[in-house]
Amino acid sequence: MQLNVTNTVQWMQKANEKMQTNKDYLTTLDQPIGDGDHGINMARGFQEVASKLEETTYTNVSEVFKDVAMTLMSKVGGASGPLFGTAFLKLSMKLKGEELVDQTSFGAALNEAVNGLKQRGKAEEGEKTMVDMWASIAHYFTDNEHSTPAGLMESADAALEKIKAMTATKGRAAYFKEKTIGHQDPGSASTYFIFEALAEVWKGDSKA
Amino acid sequence: MQLNVTNTVQWMQKANEKMQTNKDYLTTLDQPIGDGDHGINMARGFQEVASKLEETTYTNVSEVFKDVAMTLMSKVGGASGPLFGTAFLKLSMKLKGEELVDQTSFGAALNEAVNGLKQRGKAEEGEKTMVDMWASIAHYFTDNEHSTPAGLMESADAALEKIKAMTATKGRAAYFKEKTIGHQDPGSASTYFIFEALAEVWKGDSKA
Amino acid sequence: MKKIINNPNEVVQDMVQGLVAAYPSKLKVIPETLVIARKDAPVEGKVGLVSGGGSGHEPAHAGYIGKGMLDCAVAGEVFTSPTPDQVFEGIKAADGGKGVFLVIKNYTGDVLNFEMAAELAEAEGIQVEKVIVNDDVAVEDSSFTTGRRGIAGTVLVHKIAGAMAESGASLQEVKRVADKVVANVRSMGMALTSGTVPAAGKPSFQLEDNEMEIGIGIHGEPGIERKHIASADEIATELVERIFTDIDIPKGQEVVVMINGLGATPEMELFILNKKVQNLLKDKGIEVFQTFVGEYMTSLEMAGCSVTLLKVDDELKSLLQAPSEAPAFRN
Amino acid sequence: MKKIINNPNEVVQDMVQGLVAAYPSKLKVIPETLVIARKDAPVEGKVGLVSGGGSGHEPAHAGYIGKGMLDCAVAGEVFTSPTPDQVFEGIKAADGGKGVFLVIKNYTGDVLNFEMAAELAEAEGIQVEKVIVNDDVAVEDSSFTTGRRGIAGTVLVHKIAGAMAESGASLQEVKRVADKVVANVRSMGMALTSGTVPAAGKPSFQLEDNEMEIGIGIHGEPGIERKHIASADEIATELVERIFTDIDIPKGQEVVVMINGLGATPEMELFILNKKVQNLLKDKGIEVFQTFVGEYMTSLEMAGCSVTLLKVDDELKSLLQAPSEAPAFRN
Ligand SMILES: Nc1ncnc2c1ncn2[C@@H]1O[C@H](COP(=O)(O)OP(=O)(O)O)[C@@H](O)[C@H]1O
Ligand SMILES: Nc1ncnc2c1ncn2[C@@H]1O[C@H](COP(=O)(O)OP(=O)(O)O)[C@@H](O)[C@H]1O
Ligand SMILES: [Mg+2]
Ligand SMILES: [Mg+2]
Ligand SMILES: [Mg+2]
Ligand SMILES: [Mg+2]
C-alpha cells in the first residue's frame, strides 16, 4: 500500500459517503446501548471533513490528517469527537514529513493512534470501544508483510465479530453492562466504515 | 304521583346508583364536546348526597332537597355543580311546608327550578344544556293531568333525542358549535338519569 | 395512563399537601379545604387577591401565591372549577379588611362558582370585586355565546393586580388595573397531543401522528382547525397573526410576550418558537418590553404551547416589574 | 415525532437564538459559537463559571446563567457534548482574570471535550479548575468503569459554586465548595416514557404501557430495573431508599431536596411525589432545609422524575440562599 495526498483525500471523501449512507444504521446501533446520536455525530463530522478537504490544497498526507483531526474534534462532539480527533492527530504527527506513506509507516502511525486513543479515553483493549477496532487495524498493518484490501477487510470483519461479543466497560455503553453482549459498538462500527473506505479506494487505485 | 320523605330519599339513592353505573358513559359524552369530567363530577356529587341522606333524618321533602342542593353545590364543581345545586334548591324552596308533594306542587316546583337554572346559567331553552331536559320534565308534569312513570320516561326519551340534535351555544360545548349536533349533552343525560330514577322508584312504590 | 400518582381520585389533595410541604415557610393550606394561602394571609390593610380553578394547570394557580401576587388559590378537581364553599373559604382567608379581588377565567363553571362564592361573601359583609379573564382569541367573543376563554394571560393579571394590591391600593384601583390588563391581553394556543385526566384514565382527545390543532383550550377544548403539523416558524406566524387579527397593536407599541408550554413540550421548543415570535414582532415594528418563556398555565401533559401578547403602558410596566415572591413567578 | 421545530439539524442554533432573544438584557451569545454568556461577562476580578453539555436538558445549562450562578454555558448538539473549541470559547468569555471553573457532568464525552478545552486554555495562560459531578446513584461508582453519571445535582453545584464565585472567592475556594457539594449530593431518577432526539426522529427507547424504568439517565441511559408501574408513594420510596443505600445521612442532618421533572411530567405529579419524599425524610429524622420542585435538568420530553438530596452545612446553606439572577433559578 502507499498513501499520497490524492488517495488520502479520496479515502476521506469515501469515508464521508459511508457515514452518510450508514447514518441511521450507526444511530440505531447507539440506541440500545448508548444515546442514539453516533450516526448523527459522525455524519455531521465527516460532512465537514469533506467540505474542508474539498476547499483546501495539500502538499502532504500529514496535513490532510491534521485537518481531518481538527475538523472532527470541532464538529463531532460527544465521546467520539475528541477520540477520532486524537486518532487522526496522532496519524498526522507520526507521518509528518513523509512524502509517500508506505505500509510500515502507516502501521507505526496507527500504533500511535491506538496509544493516543487509550490515553485520551482511559481505555484498554477489550473494553468494547473503538480502541478495539483501531487496535485490530493497527495489528493488521504491522503483523502482515503484504497487506491487501481484502486482507484488511477480512481482519476488520473478524474484529467486528469479536467486539460484538464483548462487554462494555467504558463510555456510555458501560451503563448497560452485560446487556451490551451481542450488540455492536457504534464507535467500532464507524471505525470499520472508515477503513472499509480505505480498502475500496486502495483496491481501485493502481498506484496505491 | 306523591312524594314523601321516604320515596324522595329512595329517589336520590337510586339516582346515585345511576350516576355510579353511568359514570364512564357520562364522561364519554363529555369528552368529544366538553372536558371529559361530567361523569366524574356527578358520581362524586351523588355519592356524597347518598352519604348525607343516609346519616340524616328528615321530616319533610323540602329538607331533603335542601341537603341534596347544598351537597351538590359543594361537591360537584364545574358548571354542573352550581346548576344542579340551584335546581334542587329551588325545588326545596318552592316545596317548603308541604307534607306530601302532589303532581301540581311538583310541577310548579320544577318550573321554579327551570327558572333558577336559566338565571344562574344565563341560558335559554334550545341552547343544548340541562335547561332543556329540566324544562321538558317540568312541561311533562304541568301539561299532563295524570302523570305516570311510563309517560315521564317517554317524554324524557323524546327530549333526549331533540337535545341531541341541537347546537350548543352555552357552556363548554359551545366552543364546538355545529360539531355538537348529533352528540348528546352530558348535563341533559345526567338529568335524564335523575328522573329515570324517579320513574323507577315511583313505579315500585304503591303509595306514590 | 402513565402517571406518578397514587389514587387517581385523590390527586388534588395529594398535590396540595406536597405543594405546601415544598414551601412551608411561604404557603399554608386552610384546614379541611383545598385552599392554599400566603403563610401570612390575611394581610391586614391589603386588598386580598384570590384566584383558582380546576387543577391540572400547574404552576397555576397556587404557584402564583406570594408577596406581590396572590393571597389565595382555590384548587378544584382536575379541570373542574372549585365549588362556591371552597372559593368562599379562600375569600375569607384573603380578607384583610380592604376587600377581596377575584381573578376568574371565563369558563361557565368558574364564573358560576366564583360568583356564588362572591354572593356568600357579600352576605357576610366582605366587599368583593372581580375580573373575568378572556384572552383566548381562538374563541369568538360574541354576546350570544360563552365568549373567549381565559388562558395564560391570567398569569399577567395575577402579577399586575397583585403588585397593585401589594402597593396598598384600594379594591377599585386593583380592579381598574386588572380590567386594563384584560382589555390589552390576548393569547392563542396550539396542541400536538392531549393530556389525560387521572380519574378519566384516557386521553381527552386524539390527534394523529402528523396532526396538530390550532386554537386549543387548556382543558382540551377544541380549536379552530385541525391540520397537518407545521414548522415552528409557521406555528409562530399563525398564532401571532391570529392575535393581530383580534386586537390592534400599532407600530411602536410596547408589549410583553409570554411563550407558555402546555406541559409536555420541552423548553427547547418554546425557545425555538420564541425566536420566530420576536422576529415577527420586530418586523411589525412592535417593541418587546419583557419576554417570559416557560410553563405558566399548563394542561396536564399536553404537548403544545400558547403565545400571549400584552400591550403595556408605563403603569403596567412598573407593576409588572414590582417584586414577586411567588414560587412560580420571580422577577 | 411531533415537535415544534424547524430543521431538526438546527434545533440548537434556533434555541440559542430564541433564548437570547427572550432575555436580551441578561444574556448574550458569543458570535459564531453556541456559547451563551452573562451580558456583562467576563466579570473582572471574579472567577468565571462555565458549564454546559449536550442540549435537550433545558433549562440546563443556559438557564442558570446570571449574577450568582454561571458566567457561560456551552450548548452541544442534542445529547452530545460540545466540542473543545466551543468550550474553549466559553472559557475565554468567562475569564475575568481570576481563573475559570468548569462544572462537568460525568460522561465520557463531556469529560473528554471539557478537559481538552482546559488544556487549550491553560496553553493560553488561563488558569482552569474543574469539578466532575457524579450524583446519579443508579450507576455503580467503580474505578474500573465510567462511574456515576451527573444529573440534577449539577444544578446545586452551579448555585453554590456560583454564589462562592460571586462573593469574590479564589479559584481554589470555588473548587473547594464545588467538591463539597459533589461529595454530599446524590440523585436517583425514573422514567415512564422516552424522549425523541429531533435529528433521530424516533424515541430513544420503548417502555410498555404498564412499564417504568428505575434509575434512568438523562439521555435515556438505562436504569437498574424495568418493571410494572408503581404508585407515586412506591416510586418515592424506591428512589429515596436507593440514595440512602449509597450515602450515609444521619438523623438530624439537614438536607436540600430537589424533585426534578424530566420533561413531560406535570408539576402536579412532582408535588404528589414530594409529599411522600418529605414524609419519608421526616420518618428518618432528617431536617429539610429547602425544597425545589420543578424542571431543572430535563431529558427532552421524557416523562419521569428524579429525586436529589444534598447534605448541607452552614456554609452550603448560606451559599444556597445567596441571590441568583439566573432566569431558571431565582431565590
Ligand atoms: N473511554 C472511551 N475510550 C475509547 N472509546 C470510547 C470511550 N467511550 C466511548 N468510546 C467510543 O465512542 C462511541 C460513542 O460515540 P458517540 O455516540 O458519538 O458519543 P457519546 O457516547 O458521547 O454519545 C462508543 O461506541 C465507543 O466506541
Ligand atoms: N350556561 C349553562 N346553563 C345551563 N347549563 C349549562 C350551562 N353551561 C353548562 N351547562 C350544563 O353543564 C354540563 C357540563 O357539566 P360539567 O361537565 O360537570 O361541567 P364543566 O363544563 O365545567 O366541565 C353541560 O352538559 C350542560 O348541560
Ligand atoms: Mg452516543
Ligand atoms: Mg365537563
Ligand atoms: Mg370541567
Ligand atoms: Mg451523545
PDB file of N, CA and C and ligand atoms in Angstrom, chain B residues 30 34-38 41 172, chain C residues 79, ligand 4:
ATOM      1  N   ASP B  30     -68.931  13.689  27.663  1.00  0.00           N
ATOM      2  CA  ASP B  30     -68.309  14.998  27.880  1.00  0.00           C
ATOM      3  C   ASP B  30     -66.954  15.117  27.179  1.00  0.00           C
ATOM      4  N   GLY B  34     -66.753  18.477  25.388  1.00  0.00           N
ATOM      5  CA  GLY B  34     -66.548  19.140  26.677  1.00  0.00           C
ATOM      6  C   GLY B  34     -65.159  18.838  27.172  1.00  0.00           C
ATOM      7  N   ASP B  35     -65.018  18.609  28.476  1.00  0.00           N
ATOM      8  CA  ASP B  35     -63.690  18.356  29.007  1.00  0.00           C
ATOM      9  C   ASP B  35     -63.597  17.010  29.729  1.00  0.00           C
ATOM     10  N   GLY B  36     -64.587  16.170  29.501  1.00  0.00           N
ATOM     11  CA  GLY B  36     -64.453  14.791  29.966  1.00  0.00           C
ATOM     12  C   GLY B  36     -64.495  14.593  31.461  1.00  0.00           C
ATOM     13  N   ASP B  37     -65.212  15.460  32.185  1.00  0.00           N
ATOM     14  CA  ASP B  37     -65.264  15.267  33.633  1.00  0.00           C
ATOM     15  C   ASP B  37     -66.677  15.102  34.170  1.00  0.00           C
ATOM     16  N   HIS B  38     -67.679  15.156  33.299  1.00  0.00           N
ATOM     17  CA  HIS B  38     -69.035  15.241  33.828  1.00  0.00           C
ATOM     18  C   HIS B  38     -69.422  14.004  34.648  1.00  0.00           C
ATOM     19  N   ASN B  41     -67.652  14.166  37.922  1.00  0.00           N
ATOM     20  CA  ASN B  41     -68.265  15.182  38.779  1.00  0.00           C
ATOM     21  C   ASN B  41     -69.567  14.688  39.411  1.00  0.00           C
ATOM     22  N   ARG B 172     -69.256  24.810  27.972  1.00  0.00           N
ATOM     23  CA  ARG B 172     -68.031  24.447  27.283  1.00  0.00           C
ATOM     24  C   ARG B 172     -68.311  23.879  25.886  1.00  0.00           C
TER      25      ARG B 172
ATOM     26  N   PHE C  79     -59.384  19.938  36.091  1.00  0.00           N
ATOM     27  CA  PHE C  79     -60.163  20.573  35.014  1.00  0.00           C
ATOM     28  C   PHE C  79     -61.591  20.900  35.448  1.00  0.00           C
TER      29      PHE C  79
HETATM   30 MG    MG E   4     -67.160  18.888  31.819  1.00  0.00          MG
END
